[in-house]
Amino acid sequence: MSDVRTGHVILGVNVLVLGYLPAAWQSDLLHKGSFVDADYWNTIGRVAERATLDAVFLADAPALGNPSYDANAGRLEPTVNWSHVAAATERVGLIATASTTLNDPFDLAQRLLSLDYLSGGRAGWNIVTTRDASAARNFGLPEIPARDDRYDRAAEFVDLVLALWESARTGEEVRHHGEFFDLEGRLRVPPSKQGHPVLLQAGGSPKGRALAGRRAEGVFAAELTKEGAITHYREVKRYAADAGRSPDSVKILPGLLLSLGSTEEEARRRSDELHDLGPASYSVQWLSQAIGYDVSRLDLDAKFPEEVLAAIVDPASSGGSIGFRQSIYEQIRRTDPTVREYLRQTRYTGSGHSGFVGTPEQLVDHIEDWYRSGAVDGFNLQPDVLIDGLEVIADEVVPLLRKRGLFRHEYTTDTLRGHFRAASA
């Protein structure tokens, strides 16, 4: 492990409402209305801030999830929710996921800059495209546009939002007549303390990575192996350099699914118990959704057929996220499991996002290894049950990272962009 790298890791928490596993709601620390409880959300923000984390993430939900594989089928709108948490916190960043496929650029630019201004420059936008047909119907569309069209729209959408944020600073009108949008006007929201929200991107397709290199300040990546992460890390940094930017200006932050315990055995037991409390069909249906293939049609005790593996990595395939599919493909190729073995492995290794089951000390070893190896700039941590998993991060994981010189002891900046830049100092 090389110690050449300076600076410190960036740490966020992906707030999957109650936790990333479907059984999270059964925690004794929660009640049936926790997901819409103002105190619950304030607690999440305050604990993250006590840990001096860089940011909390929250995904939008333009369609109800499928409770058979979605751990959090119902969610609050992120910008409204984070505006509430902003009043209970002072430093932690507040990142909202919002789709370029189903939003309007003027409305979203105004909403996000309003959050950024009112929070004192702590807002971020995680840019995604939407692939869910049921979401399209909520917006009066017969179907979701093709992948290439979604990314072409996203590129124009992001450029237009940035122009509108610039208009808030200069007072000059934007005159835009493009392939997807026609707009003449300007924002009347004041610029924020950091100028405008930090841009992050979540997408593993070639066009998604190219967009990240050109515009994003962070990438919410999906990685299952360190080798794959290193390759994708270098790819996005290269896109940034090709766009005339410093490679260090875009931070790579994969998701990391967590089950932690005081011993590895305890952590595995916790993971197993939470998986067993969830729907029996969860793993099969989640994998089906992730790779765009009905896994229930496969022989569970046979290896993955070649035609299924070929479909997983085919960019033209309409199902699932390309980033998730590529990570899953690499993991299957590396371990060559039966379908049943793979589903069992995902309890500990993750599916789409990498998984970690172990002690806080082992987690810190893992974070340091990937960081020192040039695979990541940090992680978006995703506890199995958020309410107590976040406490362990704050009280046990972060102090260990500090002892190794891998994380701040206190905030030195008060904007999200400032946090990101301070990590490189």
Coordinates of C-alpha atoms in Angstrom, one line a residue:
M1 CA 0.0 0.0 0.0
S2 CA 1.5 3.3 -1.1
D3 CA 1.5 6.3 1.3
V4 CA 2.4 8.9 -1.4
R5 CA -1.0 10.3 -1.6
T6 CA -1.7 13.5 0.4
G7 CA -5.0 15.0 1.4
H8 CA -7.9 13.1 3.0
V9 CA -10.9 11.0 1.9
I10 CA -14.3 12.5 1.2
L11 CA -17.1 10.8 3.0
G12 CA -20.8 11.1 2.4
V13 CA -23.8 9.1 3.5
N14 CA -26.4 8.0 0.9
V15 CA -29.6 8.4 2.9
L16 CA -31.6 5.6 1.6
V17 CA -34.4 6.8 3.9
L18 CA -34.3 4.0 6.6
G19 CA -31.4 1.9 5.3
Y20 CA -30.5 0.0 2.1
L21 CA -32.1 -3.3 3.2
P22 CA -35.8 -3.8 3.1
A23 CA -36.0 -5.0 6.8
A24 CA -34.5 -1.7 8.0
W25 CA -38.0 -0.5 9.0
Q26 CA -38.2 -3.3 11.6
S27 CA -35.5 -1.6 13.8
D28 CA -36.7 -0.9 17.3
L29 CA -35.2 2.5 17.0
L30 CA -37.8 3.5 14.3
H31 CA -41.6 3.9 14.2
K32 CA -44.0 3.5 11.3
G33 CA -43.8 7.2 10.4
S34 CA -40.1 7.7 10.7
F35 CA -39.5 8.3 7.0
V36 CA -41.7 11.4 7.2
D37 CA -40.7 12.4 10.7
A38 CA -39.0 15.8 10.9
D39 CA -37.1 14.8 14.0
Y40 CA -35.8 11.7 12.2
W41 CA -34.4 13.8 9.4
N42 CA -32.9 16.4 11.7
T43 CA -31.2 13.6 13.6
I44 CA -29.6 12.2 10.4
G45 CA -28.3 15.7 9.5
R46 CA -26.9 16.4 13.0
V47 CA -25.2 13.0 13.4
A48 CA -23.6 13.4 9.9
E49 CA -22.4 16.9 11.0
R50 CA -21.1 15.6 14.3
A51 CA -18.9 13.2 12.3
T52 CA -17.8 16.1 10.1
L53 CA -19.0 14.2 7.0
D54 CA -18.8 16.1 3.7
A55 CA -22.4 15.5 2.7
V56 CA -25.6 13.6 2.9
F57 CA -27.2 12.4 -0.3
L58 CA -30.9 11.8 -1.0
A59 CA -32.4 10.4 -4.3
D60 CA -35.6 11.6 -5.8
A61 CA -38.4 9.2 -6.5
P62 CA -40.5 10.3 -9.6
A63 CA -42.3 6.9 -9.3
L64 CA -43.2 4.6 -6.5
G65 CA -40.7 1.8 -6.0
N66 CA -41.5 -1.9 -6.1
P67 CA -41.7 -3.0 -2.5
S68 CA -40.6 -6.5 -3.5
Y69 CA -37.0 -5.2 -4.2
D70 CA -37.0 -1.5 -3.2
A71 CA -36.0 -1.0 0.4
N72 CA -37.5 2.5 0.4
A73 CA -40.5 2.6 -2.0
G74 CA -41.7 6.0 -0.8
R75 CA -39.5 9.1 -0.4
L76 CA -39.8 12.8 0.3
E77 CA -38.8 15.3 -2.4
P78 CA -35.0 15.9 -1.8
T79 CA -34.8 19.7 -2.1
V80 CA -37.7 20.3 0.2
N81 CA -36.4 17.8 2.7
W82 CA -32.9 19.2 2.7
S83 CA -34.2 22.7 3.1
H84 CA -35.7 21.5 6.4
V85 CA -32.5 19.8 7.5
A86 CA -30.5 22.9 6.5
A87 CA -32.1 24.8 9.4
A88 CA -30.9 22.1 11.9
T89 CA -27.3 22.0 10.6
E90 CA -24.5 24.4 9.8
R91 CA -21.7 22.7 7.8
V92 CA -22.7 19.3 6.3
G93 CA -23.4 19.3 2.5
L94 CA -26.9 18.6 1.3
I95 CA -27.0 16.8 -2.1
A96 CA -30.2 16.1 -4.0
T97 CA -30.5 13.7 -6.9
A98 CA -32.7 15.1 -9.7
S99 CA -33.4 13.8 -13.2
T100 CA -32.6 15.6 -16.4
T101 CA -35.1 13.4 -18.2
L102 CA -38.2 14.4 -16.3
N103 CA -37.4 17.9 -14.9
D104 CA -37.5 21.3 -16.5
P105 CA -34.1 23.1 -16.5
F106 CA -35.4 26.5 -15.4
D107 CA -37.5 25.1 -12.5
L108 CA -34.8 22.9 -11.3
A109 CA -32.1 25.6 -11.6
Q110 CA -34.3 27.9 -9.5
R111 CA -35.1 25.2 -6.9
L112 CA -31.5 24.0 -6.4
L113 CA -30.0 27.6 -6.3
S114 CA -32.7 28.5 -3.7
L115 CA -31.6 25.5 -1.5
D116 CA -28.0 26.5 -2.0
Y117 CA -28.6 30.2 -1.1
L118 CA -30.7 29.4 2.0
S119 CA -28.3 26.7 3.3
G120 CA -25.3 29.0 3.1
G121 CA -23.7 27.3 0.1
R122 CA -24.1 23.7 1.1
A123 CA -26.2 22.3 -1.8
G124 CA -25.2 19.8 -4.5
W125 CA -27.0 18.3 -7.5
N126 CA -26.5 14.7 -8.3
I127 CA -27.3 14.5 -12.0
V128 CA -29.1 11.4 -13.3
T129 CA -31.2 10.3 -16.3
T130 CA -34.3 8.3 -15.6
R131 CA -34.8 4.8 -17.1
D132 CA -38.1 3.9 -15.4
A133 CA -41.1 3.6 -17.7
S134 CA -43.6 4.1 -14.8
A135 CA -41.9 7.4 -14.0
A136 CA -42.4 8.5 -17.6
R137 CA -46.1 7.9 -17.3
N138 CA -46.3 10.2 -14.2
F139 CA -45.0 13.0 -16.5
G140 CA -47.4 12.3 -19.4
L141 CA -44.8 10.5 -21.5
P142 CA -45.7 7.2 -23.2
E143 CA -42.2 5.8 -22.6
I144 CA -38.7 6.8 -21.5
P145 CA -36.5 8.1 -24.3
A146 CA -33.7 6.0 -25.6
R147 CA -30.5 6.0 -23.6
D148 CA -28.5 8.1 -26.1
D149 CA -31.3 10.6 -26.3
R150 CA -31.5 10.8 -22.5
Y151 CA -27.7 11.6 -22.3
D152 CA -27.9 14.1 -25.2
R153 CA -30.7 15.9 -23.3
A154 CA -28.8 15.7 -20.1
A155 CA -25.7 17.4 -21.6
E156 CA -27.8 20.3 -22.9
F157 CA -29.8 20.4 -19.7
V158 CA -26.7 20.8 -17.5
D159 CA -25.2 23.5 -19.7
L160 CA -28.5 25.4 -19.6
V161 CA -28.7 25.1 -15.8
L162 CA -25.2 26.4 -15.4
A163 CA -26.0 29.3 -17.7
L164 CA -29.0 30.1 -15.6
W165 CA -26.9 30.0 -12.4
E166 CA -24.5 32.4 -14.1
S167 CA -27.3 34.7 -14.9
A168 CA -28.1 34.9 -11.2
R169 CA -24.6 36.3 -10.7
T170 CA -24.4 38.6 -13.7
G171 CA -28.1 39.7 -14.1
E172 CA -27.8 39.0 -17.9
E173 CA -30.5 37.1 -19.7
V174 CA -29.9 33.6 -21.1
R175 CA -30.9 33.2 -24.7
H176 CA -30.8 29.4 -25.5
H177 CA -32.2 27.7 -28.5
G178 CA -31.0 24.1 -28.6
E179 CA -32.1 20.6 -29.7
F180 CA -34.2 20.0 -26.6
F181 CA -34.8 23.4 -24.9
D182 CA -35.7 27.0 -25.9
L183 CA -35.4 29.6 -23.2
E184 CA -34.9 33.4 -22.9
G185 CA -34.7 34.7 -19.4
R186 CA -32.7 34.7 -16.2
L187 CA -32.9 33.6 -12.6
R188 CA -33.7 36.1 -9.9
V189 CA -32.5 34.0 -7.0
P190 CA -29.3 35.5 -5.6
P191 CA -26.1 33.5 -6.1
S192 CA -25.1 31.5 -3.0
K193 CA -22.0 31.7 -0.8
Q194 CA -20.3 29.1 -3.0
G195 CA -21.7 30.6 -6.2
H196 CA -23.9 27.8 -7.2
P197 CA -24.5 24.1 -6.2
V198 CA -21.8 21.5 -6.6
L199 CA -22.4 19.2 -9.6
L200 CA -22.2 15.5 -9.2
Q201 CA -23.1 12.8 -11.7
A202 CA -24.3 9.2 -11.3
G203 CA -24.0 7.1 -14.4
G204 CA -21.5 4.5 -15.7
S205 CA -22.2 4.7 -19.4
P206 CA -19.5 6.2 -21.7
K207 CA -21.6 9.3 -22.3
G208 CA -22.2 9.6 -18.5
R209 CA -18.5 9.4 -17.7
A210 CA -17.7 11.9 -20.5
L211 CA -20.4 14.3 -19.0
A212 CA -18.8 13.9 -15.6
G213 CA -15.3 14.7 -16.9
R214 CA -16.6 17.8 -18.7
R215 CA -18.9 19.2 -16.0
A216 CA -19.1 17.3 -12.7
E217 CA -17.2 18.0 -9.5
G218 CA -18.0 14.5 -8.1
V219 CA -19.1 11.1 -9.4
F220 CA -21.4 8.8 -7.4
A221 CA -19.9 5.7 -9.0
A222 CA -20.9 2.0 -8.8
E223 CA -17.8 -0.2 -8.3
L224 CA -17.5 -3.8 -7.1
T225 CA -13.8 -4.4 -7.6
K226 CA -10.8 -2.3 -6.8
E227 CA -9.3 -3.1 -10.2
G228 CA -12.4 -1.9 -12.0
A229 CA -12.6 1.2 -9.8
I230 CA -9.0 2.1 -10.7
T231 CA -9.8 1.8 -14.4
H232 CA -12.9 3.9 -14.2
Y233 CA -11.2 6.5 -11.9
R234 CA -8.5 7.0 -14.5
E235 CA -11.0 7.2 -17.3
V236 CA -13.1 10.0 -15.7
K237 CA -9.9 11.9 -14.7
R238 CA -8.7 11.6 -18.3
Y239 CA -12.1 13.0 -19.6
A240 CA -11.6 16.0 -17.2
A241 CA -8.1 16.6 -18.6
D242 CA -9.3 16.4 -22.2
A243 CA -11.9 19.0 -21.3
G244 CA -9.2 21.4 -20.1
R245 CA -9.9 20.8 -16.4
S246 CA -7.6 19.6 -13.6
P247 CA -8.2 15.9 -13.1
D248 CA -8.4 16.6 -9.4
S249 CA -11.4 18.9 -9.9
V250 CA -13.7 15.8 -10.2
K251 CA -13.9 13.5 -7.2
I252 CA -14.8 9.8 -7.6
L253 CA -17.1 8.6 -4.8
P254 CA -18.5 5.0 -5.1
G255 CA -21.3 3.8 -3.0
L256 CA -20.4 1.3 -0.3
L257 CA -23.1 -0.9 1.4
L258 CA -22.3 -1.5 5.1
S259 CA -23.1 -4.0 7.8
L260 CA -20.9 -3.3 10.8
G261 CA -20.3 -5.2 14.0
S262 CA -17.8 -5.4 16.9
T263 CA -16.5 -8.6 15.3
E264 CA -16.7 -9.9 11.7
E265 CA -18.9 -12.8 12.9
E266 CA -21.3 -10.3 14.5
A267 CA -21.4 -8.2 11.4
R268 CA -22.2 -11.3 9.2
R269 CA -24.9 -12.3 11.7
R270 CA -26.4 -8.8 11.5
S271 CA -26.3 -8.9 7.7
D272 CA -27.8 -12.4 7.5
E273 CA -30.6 -11.6 10.0
L274 CA -31.6 -8.4 8.1
H275 CA -31.6 -10.2 4.8
D276 CA -33.7 -13.0 6.3
L277 CA -36.2 -10.6 7.7
G278 CA -36.8 -9.1 4.2
P279 CA -38.9 -10.6 1.4
A280 CA -37.5 -14.0 0.2
S281 CA -37.7 -12.8 -3.4
Y282 CA -35.8 -9.6 -2.7
S283 CA -32.4 -10.7 -4.1
V284 CA -33.8 -12.3 -7.2
Q285 CA -36.0 -9.3 -8.1
W286 CA -33.4 -6.7 -7.3
L287 CA -30.8 -8.5 -9.5
S288 CA -33.5 -8.8 -12.2
Q289 CA -34.1 -5.0 -12.1
A290 CA -30.4 -4.2 -11.9
I291 CA -29.3 -6.2 -15.0
G292 CA -32.5 -6.0 -17.0
Y293 CA -33.1 -9.7 -17.1
D294 CA -35.7 -11.9 -15.3
V295 CA -33.4 -13.9 -13.0
S296 CA -36.3 -16.1 -11.8
R297 CA -36.1 -17.8 -15.3
L298 CA -32.6 -19.1 -14.6
D299 CA -31.6 -22.3 -12.9
L300 CA -30.4 -21.2 -9.5
D301 CA -27.8 -24.0 -9.3
A302 CA -26.3 -23.4 -12.7
K303 CA -23.7 -20.8 -13.8
F304 CA -24.9 -17.6 -15.6
P305 CA -25.5 -18.4 -19.3
E306 CA -23.2 -16.6 -21.7
E307 CA -26.2 -15.0 -23.4
V308 CA -27.2 -13.4 -20.1
L309 CA -23.7 -12.1 -19.5
A310 CA -23.4 -10.7 -23.0
A311 CA -26.7 -8.9 -22.5
I312 CA -25.5 -7.4 -19.2
V313 CA -22.6 -5.6 -20.8
D314 CA -24.4 -4.7 -24.1
P315 CA -24.9 -0.8 -24.0
A316 CA -27.9 -1.2 -26.2
S317 CA -29.7 -3.3 -23.5
S318 CA -32.6 -1.2 -22.2
G319 CA -32.6 -2.7 -18.6
G320 CA -30.9 -1.4 -15.6
S321 CA -28.0 1.0 -15.0
I322 CA -24.9 0.5 -17.2
G323 CA -22.7 1.3 -14.2
F324 CA -24.4 -1.4 -12.0
R325 CA -24.5 -3.9 -14.9
Q326 CA -20.8 -3.5 -15.6
S327 CA -19.9 -3.9 -11.9
I328 CA -22.1 -7.0 -11.6
Y329 CA -20.6 -8.5 -14.8
E330 CA -17.1 -8.0 -13.5
Q331 CA -17.9 -9.6 -10.2
I332 CA -19.6 -12.6 -11.9
R333 CA -16.7 -13.1 -14.3
R334 CA -14.1 -12.9 -11.5
T335 CA -15.8 -15.4 -9.1
D336 CA -17.7 -17.6 -11.7
P337 CA -20.5 -18.5 -9.2
T338 CA -23.8 -20.3 -9.8
V339 CA -26.8 -17.9 -9.6
R340 CA -27.6 -19.1 -6.1
E341 CA -24.0 -18.6 -5.0
Y342 CA -23.9 -15.1 -6.5
L343 CA -27.1 -14.1 -4.7
R344 CA -25.6 -15.4 -1.5
Q345 CA -22.4 -13.5 -2.1
T346 CA -24.3 -10.2 -2.5
R347 CA -25.1 -10.3 1.2
Y348 CA -21.5 -9.5 1.9
T349 CA -20.0 -8.1 -1.3
G350 CA -22.8 -6.0 -2.6
S351 CA -24.7 -6.0 -5.9
G352 CA -24.2 -2.9 -8.1
H353 CA -22.5 -1.0 -5.3
S354 CA -19.7 -2.7 -3.4
G355 CA -20.7 -4.3 -0.1
F356 CA -18.7 -4.4 3.2
V357 CA -19.4 -6.6 6.2
G358 CA -17.0 -6.4 9.1
T359 CA -15.7 -4.3 11.9
P360 CA -15.1 -0.5 11.9
E361 CA -11.3 -1.3 11.9
Q362 CA -11.6 -3.5 8.8
L363 CA -13.8 -0.9 7.1
V364 CA -11.0 1.7 7.7
D365 CA -8.5 -0.7 6.2
H366 CA -10.7 -1.0 3.2
I367 CA -11.2 2.7 2.7
E368 CA -7.5 3.4 3.1
D369 CA -6.5 0.6 0.6
W370 CA -8.8 1.9 -2.1
Y371 CA -7.9 5.5 -1.4
R372 CA -4.1 4.9 -1.4
S373 CA -4.4 2.7 -4.5
G374 CA -5.9 5.5 -6.6
A375 CA -9.3 3.9 -7.0
V376 CA -11.4 6.5 -5.2
D377 CA -11.4 10.0 -3.7
G378 CA -13.8 8.8 -1.0
F379 CA -17.0 6.9 -0.5
N380 CA -20.8 7.4 -0.2
L381 CA -21.5 5.1 2.8
Q382 CA -24.8 3.2 2.8
P383 CA -25.6 1.6 6.1
D384 CA -28.0 -1.4 6.2
V385 CA -30.1 0.4 8.9
L386 CA -29.3 4.1 8.9
I387 CA -30.5 5.1 12.3
D388 CA -27.8 3.1 14.2
G389 CA -25.4 2.5 11.3
L390 CA -24.7 6.3 11.0
E391 CA -24.0 6.4 14.8
V392 CA -21.3 3.7 14.3
I393 CA -19.7 5.7 11.5
A394 CA -19.7 8.9 13.6
D395 CA -18.4 7.3 16.8
E396 CA -16.1 4.5 15.6
V397 CA -15.2 4.7 11.9
V398 CA -14.4 8.5 11.7
P399 CA -12.2 8.5 14.8
L400 CA -10.1 5.6 13.4
L401 CA -9.8 7.5 10.0
R402 CA -8.6 10.6 11.9
K403 CA -5.9 8.6 13.8
R404 CA -4.5 7.5 10.4
G405 CA -4.5 11.0 9.0
L406 CA -7.2 10.1 6.5
F407 CA -10.0 12.5 7.7
R408 CA -10.5 15.9 9.1
H409 CA -10.8 16.5 12.9
E410 CA -13.1 19.5 12.3
Y411 CA -14.6 21.4 9.5
T412 CA -12.2 24.0 8.0
T413 CA -14.7 25.2 5.4
D414 CA -18.4 26.0 5.5
T415 CA -19.5 25.2 1.9
L416 CA -19.8 21.9 0.1
R417 CA -17.4 23.0 -2.6
G418 CA -15.0 24.1 0.1
H419 CA -15.2 20.6 1.7
F420 CA -14.3 19.0 -1.6
R421 CA -11.4 21.3 -2.3
A422 CA -10.1 21.0 1.2
A423 CA -9.8 17.2 0.8
S424 CA -7.0 17.8 -1.8
A425 CA -5.0 20.2 0.3

